[in-house]
C-alpha positions as a printed NumPy array, in Angstrom:
array([[-11.719,  -1.527, -32.18 ],
       [ -8.367,  -0.756, -30.641],
       [ -9.768,   2.42 , -29.073],
       [-11.514,   0.229, -26.516],
       [ -8.182,  -1.112, -25.296],
       [ -6.486,   2.288, -25.459],
       [ -9.077,   4.294, -23.547],
       [-11.596,   2.38 , -21.486],
       [ -9.355,  -0.439, -20.275],
       [ -6.534,   1.994, -19.612],
       [ -8.877,   4.104, -17.527],
       [-10.08 ,   1.107, -15.581],
       [ -6.51 ,   0.003, -14.913],
       [ -5.466,   3.479, -13.814],
       [ -7.334,   3.027, -10.557],
       [ -5.155,   0.083,  -9.591],
       [ -2.163,   2.383,  -9.297],
       [ -3.743,   4.049,  -6.281],
       [ -3.205,   0.905,  -4.237],
       [  0.544,   1.375,  -4.489],
       [  0.209,   4.662,  -2.634],
       [  0.341,   2.593,   0.552],
       [  4.046,   2.18 ,   0.113],
       [  5.292,   4.105,  -2.959],
       [  5.175,   7.83 ,  -3.52 ],
       [  7.7  ,  10.266,  -4.954],
       [  8.221,  12.385,  -1.851],
       [  9.335,   9.59 ,   0.463],
       [ 11.805,   6.745,   0.489],
       [ 12.043,   4.447,   3.5  ],
       [ 14.946,   2.041,   3.923],
       [ 14.937,  -0.615,   6.626],
       [ 18.125,  -2.319,   7.761],
       [ 16.15 ,  -4.916,   9.726],
       [ 12.743,  -6.522,   9.797],
       [ 10.348,  -6.266,  12.692],
       [  7.333,  -7.98 ,  14.177],
       [  4.455,  -6.332,  15.997],
       [  1.857,  -7.974,  18.19 ],
       [ -0.388,  -6.843,  21.011],
       [  2.383,  -6.912,  23.628],
       [  5.704,  -6.323,  21.857],
       [  7.692,  -4.961,  18.938],
       [ 10.852,  -6.861,  18.011],
       [ 13.506,  -5.86 ,  15.473],
       [ 15.314,  -8.77 ,  13.859],
       [ 18.296,  -9.21 ,  11.556],
       [ 18.495, -11.942,   8.927],
       [ 21.438, -14.3  ,   9.293],
       [ 22.692, -17.539,   7.801],
       [ 23.84 , -18.421,   4.319],
       [ 20.328, -18.075,   2.915],
       [ 19.121, -15.465,   5.398],
       [ 16.906, -18.187,   6.821],
       [ 17.765, -17.416,  10.438],
       [ 17.006, -14.383,  12.557],
       [ 18.812, -12.622,  15.375],
       [ 16.984, -10.311,  17.748],
       [ 18.496,  -6.822,  17.68 ],
       [ 16.199,  -5.322,  20.261],
       [ 12.712,  -5.759,  21.593],
       [ 10.205,  -3.496,  23.314],
       [  7.764,  -5.275,  25.617],
       [  4.546,  -3.689,  26.881],
       [  5.739,  -0.349,  25.584],
       [  8.266,   0.164,  28.363],
       [ 10.705,  -2.733,  28.738],
       [ 13.736,  -2.823,  26.449],
       [ 15.786,  -5.895,  25.564],
       [ 18.938,  -5.528,  23.439],
       [ 20.483,  -8.789,  22.194],
       [ 17.987, -10.502,  24.518],
       [ 19.434,  -8.657,  27.519],
       [ 17.13 ,  -6.555,  29.712],
       [ 18.259,  -2.916,  29.753],
       [ 17.67 ,  -0.821,  32.856],
       [ 16.048,   2.448,  31.844],
       [ 15.767,   5.801,  33.555],
       [ 12.347,   7.463,  33.711],
       [ 13.262,   9.72 ,  30.77 ],
       [ 14.532,   6.795,  28.696],
       [ 11.38 ,   4.82 ,  29.449],
       [  9.236,   7.714,  28.21 ],
       [ 11.265,   7.783,  24.991],
       [ 10.91 ,   4.019,  24.472],
       [  7.165,   4.24 ,  25.054],
       [  6.85 ,   7.088,  22.55 ],
       [  8.793,   5.063,  19.974],
       [  6.529,   2.053,  20.546],
       [  3.382,   4.161,  20.167],
       [  4.515,   5.894,  16.964],
       [  5.329,   2.577,  15.291],
       [  1.972,   1.119,  16.296],
       [  0.146,   4.162,  14.931],
       [  1.642,   3.439,  11.505],
       [ -0.309,   0.198,  11.161],
       [ -3.84 ,   1.636,  10.876],
       [ -2.525,   4.427,   8.635],
       [ -1.023,   1.96 ,   6.163],
       [ -4.031,  -0.352,   6.397],
       [ -6.486,   2.464,   5.651],
       [ -4.548,   3.662,   2.606],
       [ -4.214,   0.121,   1.233],
       [ -7.922,  -0.547,   1.77 ],
       [ -8.93 ,   2.744,   0.175],
       [ -6.734,   1.864,  -2.796],
       [ -8.625,  -1.398,  -3.292],
       [-11.963,   0.359,  -2.773],
       [-10.973,   2.888,  -5.415],
       [-10.243,   0.036,  -7.813],
       [-13.693,  -1.426,  -7.104],
       [-15.344,   1.943,  -7.777],
       [-13.421,   2.366, -11.019],
       [-14.32 ,  -1.104, -12.219],
       [-18.007,  -0.551, -11.537],
       [-18.013,   2.869, -13.2  ],
       [-16.353,   1.409, -16.28 ],
       [-18.245,  -1.831, -16.752],
       [-21.634,  -0.679, -15.464],
       [-21.419,   2.237, -17.862],
       [-20.571,  -0.084, -20.736],
       [-22.538,  -3.249, -19.985],
       [-25.25 ,  -1.91 , -17.679],
       [-25.741,  -2.442, -13.962],
       [-25.739,  -6.004, -12.675],
       [-23.317,  -7.277, -15.319],
       [-21.234, -10.354, -14.515],
       [-17.896,  -8.703, -15.315],
       [-18.212,  -6.037, -12.618],
       [-19.714,  -8.535, -10.174],
       [-16.924, -11.107, -10.609],
       [-14.191,  -8.511, -10.452],
       [-15.686,  -6.842,  -7.389],
       [-15.744, -10.247,  -5.697],
       [-12.058, -10.844,  -6.477],
       [-11.016,  -7.378,  -5.319],
       [-13.045,  -7.828,  -2.138],
       [-10.989, -10.937,  -1.346],
       [ -7.803,  -8.875,  -1.742],
       [ -9.303,  -6.242,   0.567],
       [-10.058,  -8.858,   3.212],
       [ -6.472, -10.106,   2.937],
       [ -5.186,  -6.588,   3.593],
       [ -7.38 ,  -6.267,   6.684],
       [ -6.191,  -9.631,   8.019],
       [ -2.49 ,  -9.068,   7.345],
       [ -2.435,  -5.558,   8.775],
       [ -3.887,  -6.476,  12.144],
       [ -1.807,  -6.093,  15.304],
       [ -4.145,  -8.538,  17.026],
       [ -3.122, -11.239,  14.536],
       [  0.528, -10.198,  14.61 ],
       [  2.403,  -8.434,  11.811],
       [  5.789,  -9.319,  10.329],
       [  7.606,  -6.75 ,   8.192],
       [ 10.793,  -7.653,   6.318],
       [ 13.508,  -5.263,   5.16 ],
       [ 11.34 ,  -4.448,   2.128],
       [  8.953,  -2.683,   4.486],
       [  5.259,  -2.882,   3.741],
       [  6.122,  -4.421,   0.368],
       [  7.558,  -7.437,   2.194],
       [  6.454, -10.876,   1.062],
       [  5.403, -11.465,   4.673],
       [  2.959,  -8.599,   4.359],
       [  1.316,  -7.186,   1.205],
       [  4.026,  -8.333,  -1.185],
       [  5.963,  -6.389,  -3.807],
       [  3.337,  -7.185,  -6.448],
       [  0.324,  -6.056,  -4.414],
       [ -0.749,  -3.371,  -6.893],
       [  0.092,  -5.685,  -9.809],
       [ -2.386,  -8.249,  -8.458],
       [ -5.186,  -5.717,  -8.778],
       [ -4.144,  -4.771, -12.296],
       [ -3.925,  -8.444, -13.303],
       [ -7.398,  -9.104, -11.913],
       [ -8.819,  -6.306, -14.071],
       [ -6.981,  -7.478, -17.193],
       [ -8.15 , -11.052, -16.661],
       [-11.758,  -9.955, -16.279],
       [-11.575,  -7.919, -19.479],
       [-10.072, -10.779, -21.489],
       [-12.586, -13.303, -20.158],
       [-15.515, -11.052, -21.005],
       [-14.343,  -9.59 , -24.312],
       [-17.149, -11.342, -26.185],
       [-19.826,  -9.817, -23.957],
       [-18.165,  -6.422, -24.186],
       [-18.04 ,  -6.453, -27.986],
       [-21.674,  -7.572, -28.203],
       [-22.714,  -4.776, -25.846],
       [-20.764,  -2.265, -27.896],
       [-22.403,  -3.473, -31.099],
       [-25.861,  -3.262, -29.535],
       [-25.197,   0.282, -28.37 ],
       [-24.062,   1.296, -31.864],
       [-27.277,  -0.117, -33.336],
       [-29.484,   1.449, -30.673],
       [-27.947,   4.921, -30.881],
       [-27.405,   4.859, -34.631],
       [-23.729,   5.721, -34.2  ],
       [-21.239,   4.87 , -36.867],
       [-17.917,   3.431, -35.729],
       [-16.161,   6.814, -35.706],
       [-18.763,   8.618, -33.569],
       [-19.066,   5.625, -31.257],
       [-15.29 ,   5.592, -30.842],
       [-15.379,   9.275, -29.85 ],
       [-18.149,   8.622, -27.352],
       [-16.242,   5.727, -25.792],
       [-13.062,   7.788, -25.579],
       [-14.981,  10.517, -23.751],
       [-16.445,   7.874, -21.466],
       [-12.952,   6.596, -20.656],
       [-11.654,  10.11 , -20.041],
       [-14.524,  10.833, -17.639],
       [-13.714,   7.709, -15.653],
       [-10.029,   8.588, -15.538],
       [-10.831,  12.129, -14.365],
       [-13.107,  10.805, -11.625],
       [-10.543,   8.265, -10.441],
       [ -7.697,  10.789, -10.526],
       [ -9.651,  13.132,  -8.265],
       [-10.382,  10.335,  -5.806],
       [ -6.828,   8.998,  -5.833],
       [ -5.504,  12.47 ,  -4.919],
       [ -7.134,  12.06 ,  -1.512],
       [ -5.354,   8.735,  -0.993],
       [ -2.037,  10.217,  -2.088],
       [ -2.369,  12.89 ,   0.612],
       [ -2.839,  10.17 ,   3.201],
       [  0.188,   8.327,   1.831],
       [  2.244,  11.479,   2.277],
       [  1.049,  11.642,   5.885],
       [  2.416,   8.113,   6.377],
       [  5.801,   9.336,   5.191],
       [  5.762,  12.09 ,   7.804],
       [  4.826,   9.55 ,  10.478],
       [  7.708,   7.252,   9.512],
       [ 10.079,  10.233,   9.496],
       [  8.977,  10.956,  13.058],
       [  9.733,   7.342,  14.016],
       [ 13.173,   7.788,  12.463],
       [ 13.764,  10.928,  14.544],
       [ 12.804,   9.159,  17.76 ],
       [ 15.108,   6.277,  16.841],
       [ 17.961,   8.791,  16.63 ],
       [ 17.081,  10.036,  20.107],
       [ 17.08 ,   6.467,  21.41 ],
       [ 20.528,   5.888,  19.925],
       [ 21.819,   9.043,  21.582],
       [ 20.256,   8.351,  24.982],
       [ 20.582,   4.563,  25.324],
       [ 24.144,   3.345,  24.805],
       [ 23.353,  -0.298,  23.804],
       [ 21.365,   1.099,  20.84 ],
       [ 24.065,   3.552,  19.726],
       [ 25.176,   1.495,  16.717],
       [ 21.747,   0.217,  15.707],
       [ 19.92 ,   1.954,  12.876],
       [ 16.725,   0.424,  11.519],
       [ 14.967,   3.365,   9.847],
       [ 16.398,   5.701,   7.214],
       [ 13.904,   8.116,   5.689],
       [ 14.588,  10.328,   2.674],
       [ 12.087,  13.085,   1.963],
       [ 11.793,  15.521,  -0.918],
       [ 12.009,  15.361,  -4.701],
       [ 14.982,  14.572,  -6.91 ],
       [ 18.074,  16.555,  -5.954],
       [ 16.194,  18.102,  -3.034],
       [ 16.1  ,  14.795,  -1.201],
       [ 17.231,  15.043,   2.378],
       [ 18.279,  12.113,   4.543],
       [ 18.354,  12.12 ,   8.297],
       [ 21.976,  12.335,   9.437],
       [ 22.999,   9.031,  11.012]])
């Protein structure tokens, strides 16, 4: 019964890809030359140093949205410069709930896909969907906790894929959870499939067709839902591009920041990619 693996499982796993929309989409590439930390009172940009990059040097820090420290030295700002620093601080902070919401919606989409797939196959209240929903809910709670300014956020040069944050394998964790659940419950799944064949009077060929249609319906439903998340991910790209633009203004207006460049955003597709001039 290889069709089960090729259609239904594939459809269930498709939903996990939506979680990666939080930090990976074709129209946007964000490069960071430094990491940064955000808490309720400050944003600090840090550079890794040392033989094993195990030490950090503060590049610059914004305190209370208006005070600027470069290399730990307080920088006197004009009224116009202070407005620019405050705007920069606000735009960076606004990124956090945007990223959190997309990541959470990605996990929620995975939960919906899992329940559509396994409830449709095994019936509502089955242990497979229940166990998997529980595991995905734990991942969701982790996202909420890690993307909380109140708790403090640390972002490495890998951006929101940083090990300090969601991790490079965030979407892979969801996919692995689904695969594990399928493998652990294969016996129950095969029994349920056999019972359905006996109940409906299907032969193997007609049952295979029905299951393939079932898988295609799930994939169609999940694709439609994931399109909404992808739009929100694109909005994140635009927000980061705006942060990049303000950083360029800071470099032009505040001399101690002239040679510091944290954000580089490339937008577009393929050869049409455009990078902000640095």
